[in-house]
mmCIF file of N, CA, C and O in Angstrom:
data_model
loop_
_atom_site.group_PDB
_atom_site.id
_atom_site.type_symbol
_atom_site.label_atom_id
_atom_site.label_comp_id
_atom_site.label_asym_id
_atom_site.label_seq_id
_atom_site.Cartn_x
_atom_site.Cartn_y
_atom_site.Cartn_z
ATOM 1 N N UNK M 1 92.545 102.120 65.397
ATOM 2 C CA UNK M 1 92.480 103.196 66.368
ATOM 3 C C UNK M 1 93.106 104.442 65.747
ATOM 4 O O UNK M 1 94.207 104.390 65.219
ATOM 5 N N UNK M 2 92.409 105.572 65.849
ATOM 6 C CA UNK M 2 92.936 106.800 65.262
ATOM 7 C C UNK M 2 93.624 107.672 66.321
ATOM 8 O O UNK M 2 93.534 107.409 67.521
ATOM 9 N N UNK M 3 94.296 108.716 65.851
ATOM 10 C CA UNK M 3 95.071 109.580 66.746
ATOM 11 C C UNK M 3 94.192 110.261 67.791
ATOM 12 O O UNK M 3 94.585 110.390 68.952
ATOM 13 N N UNK M 4 92.993 110.689 67.391
ATOM 14 C CA UNK M 4 92.099 111.362 68.341
ATOM 15 C C UNK M 4 91.748 110.424 69.491
ATOM 16 O O UNK M 4 91.803 110.819 70.659
ATOM 17 N N UNK M 5 91.405 109.204 69.188
ATOM 18 C CA UNK M 5 91.041 108.238 70.219
ATOM 19 C C UNK M 5 92.227 107.933 71.139
ATOM 20 O O UNK M 5 92.070 107.830 72.365
ATOM 21 N N UNK M 6 93.395 107.819 70.559
ATOM 22 C CA UNK M 6 94.603 107.585 71.367
ATOM 23 C C UNK M 6 94.825 108.753 72.327
ATOM 24 O O UNK M 6 95.090 108.548 73.523
ATOM 25 N N UNK M 7 94.700 109.976 71.826
ATOM 26 C CA UNK M 7 94.912 111.155 72.669
ATOM 27 C C UNK M 7 93.833 111.251 73.758
ATOM 28 O O UNK M 7 94.137 111.620 74.898
ATOM 29 N N UNK M 8 92.583 110.933 73.418
ATOM 30 C CA UNK M 8 91.520 110.956 74.429
ATOM 31 C C UNK M 8 91.814 109.964 75.545
ATOM 32 O O UNK M 8 91.663 110.281 76.731
ATOM 33 N N UNK M 9 92.213 108.766 75.168
ATOM 34 C CA UNK M 9 92.541 107.753 76.176
ATOM 35 C C UNK M 9 93.736 108.169 77.019
ATOM 36 O O UNK M 9 93.746 107.978 78.241
ATOM 37 N N UNK M 10 94.756 108.719 76.382
ATOM 38 C CA UNK M 10 95.939 109.177 77.100
ATOM 39 C C UNK M 10 95.565 110.280 78.089
ATOM 40 O O UNK M 10 96.012 110.278 79.244
ATOM 41 N N UNK M 11 94.711 111.209 77.669
ATOM 42 C CA UNK M 11 94.284 112.292 78.549
ATOM 43 C C UNK M 11 93.531 111.742 79.763
ATOM 44 O O UNK M 11 93.750 112.184 80.893
ATOM 45 N N UNK M 12 92.670 110.763 79.545
ATOM 46 C CA UNK M 12 91.951 110.142 80.664
ATOM 47 C C UNK M 12 92.899 109.445 81.631
ATOM 48 O O UNK M 12 92.731 109.521 82.855
ATOM 49 N N UNK M 13 93.902 108.778 81.095
ATOM 50 C CA UNK M 13 94.898 108.120 81.946
ATOM 51 C C UNK M 13 95.657 109.153 82.770
ATOM 52 O O UNK M 13 95.885 108.968 83.975
ATOM 53 N N UNK M 14 96.044 110.257 82.130
ATOM 54 C CA UNK M 14 96.763 111.305 82.848
ATOM 55 C C UNK M 14 95.903 111.891 83.969
ATOM 56 O O UNK M 14 96.393 112.115 85.084
ATOM 57 N N UNK M 15 94.630 112.133 83.690
ATOM 58 C CA UNK M 15 93.746 112.680 84.717
ATOM 59 C C UNK M 15 93.623 111.715 85.897
ATOM 60 O O UNK M 15 93.647 112.137 87.059
ATOM 61 N N UNK M 16 93.498 110.441 85.623
ATOM 62 C CA UNK M 16 93.415 109.447 86.703
ATOM 63 C C UNK M 16 94.714 109.382 87.485
ATOM 64 O O UNK M 16 94.708 109.256 88.723
ATOM 65 N N UNK M 17 95.825 109.478 86.793
ATOM 66 C CA UNK M 17 97.128 109.435 87.446
ATOM 67 C C UNK M 17 97.322 110.640 88.351
ATOM 68 O O UNK M 17 97.866 110.521 89.461
ATOM 69 N N UNK M 18 96.848 111.809 87.924
ATOM 70 C CA UNK M 18 96.924 113.000 88.767
ATOM 71 C C UNK M 18 96.186 112.765 90.081
ATOM 72 O O UNK M 18 96.692 113.100 91.155
ATOM 73 N N UNK M 19 95.015 112.166 90.004
ATOM 74 C CA UNK M 19 94.253 111.883 91.228
ATOM 75 C C UNK M 19 95.046 110.999 92.187
ATOM 76 O O UNK M 19 95.061 111.237 93.397
ATOM 77 N N UNK M 20 95.706 109.982 91.650
ATOM 78 C CA UNK M 20 96.497 109.074 92.492
ATOM 79 C C UNK M 20 97.643 109.833 93.152
ATOM 80 O O UNK M 20 97.888 109.681 94.363
ATOM 81 N N UNK M 21 98.336 110.664 92.374
ATOM 82 C CA UNK M 21 99.464 111.417 92.937
ATOM 83 C C UNK M 21 99.002 112.456 93.955
ATOM 84 O O UNK M 21 99.691 112.712 94.945
ATOM 85 N N UNK M 22 97.844 113.066 93.741
ATOM 86 C CA UNK M 22 97.328 114.028 94.718
ATOM 87 C C UNK M 22 97.097 113.328 96.054
ATOM 88 O O UNK M 22 97.549 113.794 97.102
ATOM 89 N N UNK M 23 96.394 112.203 96.013
ATOM 90 C CA UNK M 23 96.116 111.482 97.256
ATOM 91 C C UNK M 23 97.406 110.978 97.905
ATOM 92 O O UNK M 23 97.554 111.048 99.128
ATOM 93 N N UNK M 24 98.318 110.480 97.096
ATOM 94 C CA UNK M 24 99.590 110.012 97.643
ATOM 95 C C UNK M 24 100.374 111.136 98.292
ATOM 96 O O UNK M 24 100.957 110.958 99.370
ATOM 97 N N UNK M 25 100.381 112.298 97.647
ATOM 98 C CA UNK M 25 101.096 113.454 98.196
ATOM 99 C C UNK M 25 100.461 113.896 99.510
ATOM 100 O O UNK M 25 101.163 114.148 100.496
ATOM 101 N N UNK M 26 99.154 113.953 99.536
ATOM 102 C CA UNK M 26 98.463 114.388 100.754
ATOM 103 C C UNK M 26 98.630 113.411 101.911
ATOM 104 O O UNK M 26 98.714 113.814 103.066
ATOM 105 N N UNK M 27 98.685 112.135 101.599
ATOM 106 C CA UNK M 27 98.717 111.109 102.636
ATOM 107 C C UNK M 27 100.120 110.624 102.985
ATOM 108 O O UNK M 27 100.273 109.806 103.891
ATOM 109 N N UNK M 28 101.128 111.111 102.296
ATOM 110 C CA UNK M 28 102.481 110.614 102.561
ATOM 111 C C UNK M 28 102.918 110.988 103.974
ATOM 112 O O UNK M 28 102.593 112.049 104.492
ATOM 113 N N UNK M 29 103.676 110.086 104.572
ATOM 114 C CA UNK M 29 104.025 110.255 105.982
ATOM 115 C C UNK M 29 105.422 110.821 106.211
ATOM 116 O O UNK M 29 105.799 111.078 107.341
ATOM 117 N N UNK M 30 106.193 111.007 105.134
ATOM 118 C CA UNK M 30 107.515 111.602 105.326
ATOM 119 C C UNK M 30 107.840 112.538 104.157
ATOM 120 O O UNK M 30 107.252 112.460 103.085
ATOM 121 N N UNK M 31 108.776 113.419 104.412
ATOM 122 C CA UNK M 31 109.090 114.466 103.438
ATOM 123 C C UNK M 31 109.654 113.921 102.126
ATOM 124 O O UNK M 31 109.348 114.452 101.056
ATOM 125 N N UNK M 32 110.485 112.874 102.193
ATOM 126 C CA UNK M 32 111.060 112.317 100.966
ATOM 127 C C UNK M 32 109.972 111.758 100.049
ATOM 128 O O UNK M 32 109.973 112.013 98.837
ATOM 129 N N UNK M 33 109.052 111.021 100.618
ATOM 130 C CA UNK M 33 107.945 110.472 99.826
ATOM 131 C C UNK M 33 107.087 111.586 99.260
ATOM 132 O O UNK M 33 106.714 111.566 98.078
ATOM 133 N N UNK M 34 106.777 112.566 100.090
ATOM 134 C CA UNK M 34 105.950 113.690 99.660
ATOM 135 C C UNK M 34 106.621 114.453 98.523
ATOM 136 O O UNK M 34 105.972 114.788 97.530
ATOM 137 N N UNK M 35 107.905 114.690 98.634
ATOM 138 C CA UNK M 35 108.643 115.413 97.598
ATOM 139 C C UNK M 35 108.650 114.633 96.286
ATOM 140 O O UNK M 35 108.443 115.200 95.210
ATOM 141 N N UNK M 36 108.878 113.337 96.380
ATOM 142 C CA UNK M 36 108.894 112.494 95.175
ATOM 143 C C UNK M 36 107.524 112.478 94.513
ATOM 144 O O UNK M 36 107.410 112.665 93.287
ATOM 145 N N UNK M 37 106.479 112.266 95.304
ATOM 146 C CA UNK M 37 105.127 112.225 94.751
ATOM 147 C C UNK M 37 104.722 113.575 94.177
ATOM 148 O O UNK M 37 104.071 113.651 93.131
ATOM 149 N N UNK M 38 105.109 114.663 94.836
ATOM 150 C CA UNK M 38 104.784 116.004 94.338
ATOM 151 C C UNK M 38 105.475 116.252 93.004
ATOM 152 O O UNK M 38 104.882 116.843 92.091
ATOM 153 N N UNK M 39 106.710 115.790 92.852
ATOM 154 C CA UNK M 39 107.406 115.928 91.571
ATOM 155 C C UNK M 39 106.701 115.151 90.467
ATOM 156 O O UNK M 39 106.536 115.644 89.341
ATOM 157 N N UNK M 40 106.269 113.942 90.798
ATOM 158 C CA UNK M 40 105.515 113.132 89.823
ATOM 159 C C UNK M 40 104.197 113.809 89.476
ATOM 160 O O UNK M 40 103.781 113.814 88.310
ATOM 161 N N UNK M 41 103.536 114.382 90.477
ATOM 162 C CA UNK M 41 102.285 115.097 90.254
ATOM 163 C C UNK M 41 102.504 116.276 89.307
ATOM 164 O O UNK M 41 101.755 116.448 88.338
ATOM 165 N N UNK M 42 103.517 117.062 89.567
ATOM 166 C CA UNK M 42 103.812 118.215 88.707
ATOM 167 C C UNK M 42 104.098 117.784 87.272
ATOM 168 O O UNK M 42 103.594 118.398 86.317
ATOM 169 N N UNK M 43 104.896 116.746 87.110
ATOM 170 C CA UNK M 43 105.219 116.249 85.766
ATOM 171 C C UNK M 43 103.976 115.756 85.038
ATOM 172 O O UNK M 43 103.781 116.025 83.852
ATOM 173 N N UNK M 44 103.129 115.045 85.759
ATOM 174 C CA UNK M 44 101.914 114.500 85.145
ATOM 175 C C UNK M 44 100.941 115.611 84.789
ATOM 176 O O UNK M 44 100.309 115.581 83.718
ATOM 177 N N UNK M 45 100.839 116.618 85.637
ATOM 178 C CA UNK M 45 99.969 117.747 85.327
ATOM 179 C C UNK M 45 100.474 118.504 84.101
ATOM 180 O O UNK M 45 99.668 118.961 83.278
ATOM 181 N N UNK M 46 101.778 118.610 83.952
ATOM 182 C CA UNK M 46 102.331 119.261 82.772
ATOM 183 C C UNK M 46 102.034 118.443 81.519
ATOM 184 O O UNK M 46 101.686 118.989 80.470
ATOM 185 N N UNK M 47 102.154 117.130 81.627
ATOM 186 C CA UNK M 47 101.824 116.259 80.492
ATOM 187 C C UNK M 47 100.349 116.392 80.123
ATOM 188 O O UNK M 47 99.989 116.408 78.941
ATOM 189 N N UNK M 48 99.494 116.504 81.136
ATOM 190 C CA UNK M 48 98.065 116.678 80.880
ATOM 191 C C UNK M 48 97.819 118.000 80.152
ATOM 192 O O UNK M 48 97.056 118.041 79.184
ATOM 193 N N UNK M 49 98.463 119.064 80.601
ATOM 194 C CA UNK M 49 98.293 120.368 79.951
ATOM 195 C C UNK M 49 98.805 120.331 78.511
ATOM 196 O O UNK M 49 98.157 120.866 77.598
ATOM 197 N N UNK M 50 99.942 119.699 78.303
ATOM 198 C CA UNK M 50 100.498 119.590 76.948
ATOM 199 C C UNK M 50 99.577 118.783 76.035
ATOM 200 O O UNK M 50 99.368 119.140 74.869
ATOM 201 N N UNK M 51 99.028 117.707 76.564
ATOM 202 C CA UNK M 51 98.116 116.866 75.782
ATOM 203 C C UNK M 51 96.848 117.630 75.446
ATOM 204 O O UNK M 51 96.367 117.600 74.308
ATOM 205 N N UNK M 52 96.303 118.337 76.416
ATOM 206 C CA UNK M 52 95.118 119.157 76.190
ATOM 207 C C UNK M 52 95.390 120.201 75.100
ATOM 208 O O UNK M 52 94.579 120.372 74.190
ATOM 209 N N UNK M 53 96.529 120.887 75.207
ATOM 210 C CA UNK M 53 96.881 121.897 74.207
ATOM 211 C C UNK M 53 96.969 121.290 72.811
ATOM 212 O O UNK M 53 96.494 121.879 71.832
ATOM 213 N N UNK M 54 97.575 120.126 72.710
ATOM 214 C CA UNK M 54 97.715 119.449 71.421
ATOM 215 C C UNK M 54 96.337 119.062 70.868
ATOM 216 O O UNK M 54 96.065 119.218 69.678
ATOM 217 N N UNK M 55 95.478 118.578 71.731
ATOM 218 C CA UNK M 55 94.142 118.183 71.285
ATOM 219 C C UNK M 55 93.326 119.385 70.830
ATOM 220 O O UNK M 55 92.602 119.301 69.832
ATOM 221 N N UNK M 56 93.420 120.498 71.541
ATOM 222 C CA UNK M 56 92.673 121.680 71.128
ATOM 223 C C UNK M 56 93.207 122.238 69.815
ATOM 224 O O UNK M 56 92.446 122.771 69.013
ATOM 225 N N UNK M 57 94.501 122.093 69.598
ATOM 226 C CA UNK M 57 95.101 122.562 68.343
ATOM 227 C C UNK M 57 94.465 121.865 67.134
ATOM 228 O O UNK M 57 94.255 122.472 66.095
ATOM 229 N N UNK M 58 94.136 120.593 67.285
ATOM 230 C CA UNK M 58 93.528 119.817 66.206
ATOM 231 C C UNK M 58 92.001 119.836 66.236
ATOM 232 O O UNK M 58 91.350 119.208 65.410
ATOM 233 N N UNK M 59 91.430 120.533 67.221
ATOM 234 C CA UNK M 59 89.981 120.597 67.338
ATOM 235 C C UNK M 59 89.369 119.344 67.933
ATOM 236 O O UNK M 59 88.171 119.104 67.794
ATOM 237 N N UNK M 60 90.173 118.541 68.620
ATOM 238 C CA UNK M 60 89.704 117.288 69.203
ATOM 239 C C UNK M 60 89.138 117.471 70.605
ATOM 240 O O UNK M 60 88.560 116.560 71.174
ATOM 241 N N UNK M 61 89.364 118.621 71.178
ATOM 242 C CA UNK M 61 88.864 118.916 72.526
ATOM 243 C C UNK M 61 88.355 120.342 72.477
ATOM 244 O O UNK M 61 89.142 121.281 72.384
ATOM 245 N N UNK M 62 87.071 120.500 72.508
ATOM 246 C CA UNK M 62 86.500 121.836 72.364
ATOM 247 C C UNK M 62 85.899 122.310 73.680
ATOM 248 O O UNK M 62 85.421 121.515 74.483
ATOM 249 N N UNK M 63 85.942 123.596 73.851
ATOM 250 C CA UNK M 63 85.398 124.242 75.033
ATOM 251 C C UNK M 63 84.225 125.111 74.586
ATOM 252 O O UNK M 63 84.361 125.889 73.642
ATOM 253 N N UNK M 64 83.114 124.962 75.257
ATOM 254 C CA UNK M 64 81.964 125.819 74.980
ATOM 255 C C UNK M 64 81.854 126.837 76.101
ATOM 256 O O UNK M 64 81.676 126.462 77.267
ATOM 257 N N UNK M 65 81.972 128.102 75.757
ATOM 258 C CA UNK M 65 81.848 129.153 76.759
ATOM 259 C C UNK M 65 80.401 129.256 77.227
ATOM 260 O O UNK M 65 79.473 129.153 76.431
ATOM 261 N N UNK M 66 80.233 129.470 78.510
ATOM 262 C CA UNK M 66 78.911 129.608 79.094
ATOM 263 C C UNK M 66 78.585 131.095 79.167
ATOM 264 O O UNK M 66 79.422 131.906 79.569
ATOM 265 N N UNK M 67 77.370 131.426 78.794
ATOM 266 C CA UNK M 67 76.937 132.817 78.837
ATOM 267 C C UNK M 67 76.849 133.279 80.288
ATOM 268 O O UNK M 67 76.470 132.517 81.184
ATOM 269 N N UNK M 68 77.208 134.532 80.514
ATOM 270 C CA UNK M 68 77.247 135.091 81.866
ATOM 271 C C UNK M 68 75.900 134.975 82.571
ATOM 272 O O UNK M 68 75.840 134.690 83.780
ATOM 273 N N UNK M 69 74.798 135.165 81.840
ATOM 274 C CA UNK M 69 73.490 135.094 82.492
ATOM 275 C C UNK M 69 73.181 133.679 82.978
ATOM 276 O O UNK M 69 72.504 133.497 83.990
ATOM 277 N N UNK M 70 73.691 132.647 82.299
ATOM 278 C CA UNK M 70 73.485 131.271 82.746
ATOM 279 C C UNK M 70 74.274 130.993 84.024
ATOM 280 O O UNK M 70 73.814 130.272 84.906
ATOM 281 N N UNK M 71 75.451 131.573 84.113
ATOM 282 C CA UNK M 71 76.258 131.431 85.331
ATOM 283 C C UNK M 71 75.526 132.081 86.496
ATOM 284 O O UNK M 71 75.397 131.496 87.580
ATOM 285 N N UNK M 72 75.036 133.288 86.272
ATOM 286 C CA UNK M 72 74.333 134.000 87.339
ATOM 287 C C UNK M 72 73.079 133.256 87.763
ATOM 288 O O UNK M 72 72.757 133.173 88.953
ATOM 289 N N UNK M 73 72.352 132.690 86.812
ATOM 290 C CA UNK M 73 71.160 131.912 87.140
ATOM 291 C C UNK M 73 71.516 130.711 88.012
ATOM 292 O O UNK M 73 70.835 130.424 89.012
ATOM 293 N N UNK M 74 72.591 130.024 87.674
ATOM 294 C CA UNK M 74 73.033 128.876 88.467
ATOM 295 C C UNK M 74 73.434 129.299 89.861
ATOM 296 O O UNK M 74 73.058 128.651 90.846
ATOM 297 N N UNK M 75 74.183 130.390 89.974
ATOM 298 C CA UNK M 75 74.600 130.897 91.283
ATOM 299 C C UNK M 75 73.367 131.252 92.114
ATOM 300 O O UNK M 75 73.267 130.899 93.301
ATOM 301 N N UNK M 76 72.421 131.931 91.499
ATOM 302 C CA UNK M 76 71.190 132.306 92.219
ATOM 303 C C UNK M 76 70.425 131.079 92.684
ATOM 304 O O UNK M 76 69.922 131.044 93.815
ATOM 305 N N UNK M 77 70.328 130.081 91.824
ATOM 306 C CA UNK M 77 69.631 128.851 92.200
ATOM 307 C C UNK M 77 70.320 128.151 93.373
ATOM 308 O O UNK M 77 69.660 127.665 94.288
ATOM 309 N N UNK M 78 71.639 128.113 93.347
ATOM 310 C CA UNK M 78 72.380 127.484 94.453
ATOM 311 C C UNK M 78 72.237 128.266 95.744
ATOM 312 O O UNK M 78 72.111 127.681 96.817
ATOM 313 N N UNK M 79 72.259 129.577 95.644
ATOM 314 C CA UNK M 79 72.131 130.404 96.847
ATOM 315 C C UNK M 79 70.735 130.288 97.460
ATOM 316 O O UNK M 79 70.591 130.304 98.678
ATOM 317 N N UNK M 80 69.734 130.119 96.614
ATOM 318 C CA UNK M 80 68.365 130.022 97.145
ATOM 319 C C UNK M 80 68.123 128.693 97.865
ATOM 320 O O UNK M 80 67.195 128.576 98.658
ATOM 321 N N UNK M 81 68.954 127.692 97.588
ATOM 322 C CA UNK M 81 68.812 126.392 98.242
ATOM 323 C C UNK M 81 69.414 126.385 99.641
ATOM 324 O O UNK M 81 69.201 125.448 100.387
ATOM 325 N N UNK M 82 70.209 127.394 99.959
ATOM 326 C CA UNK M 82 70.851 127.435 101.293
ATOM 327 C C UNK M 82 70.023 128.163 102.270
ATOM 328 O O UNK M 82 69.371 128.944 102.395
#
């Protein structure tokens, strides 16, 4: 297993963990639980951002910018469906 694969898997785990903490925070029935879950959510989101930054530094996670005209075309298509 190489470093890129380890980081990809770690990033996926962090993203899944964020989802769990979001739902837990939203559904918690008391302030202490909500505060604890929100702290865990914040920490996990920071870890996700740090991992993403590290991956982009090595070129392991690339972003392709979308051309403005493609965005407008998509928006127009969605608006015409309503």
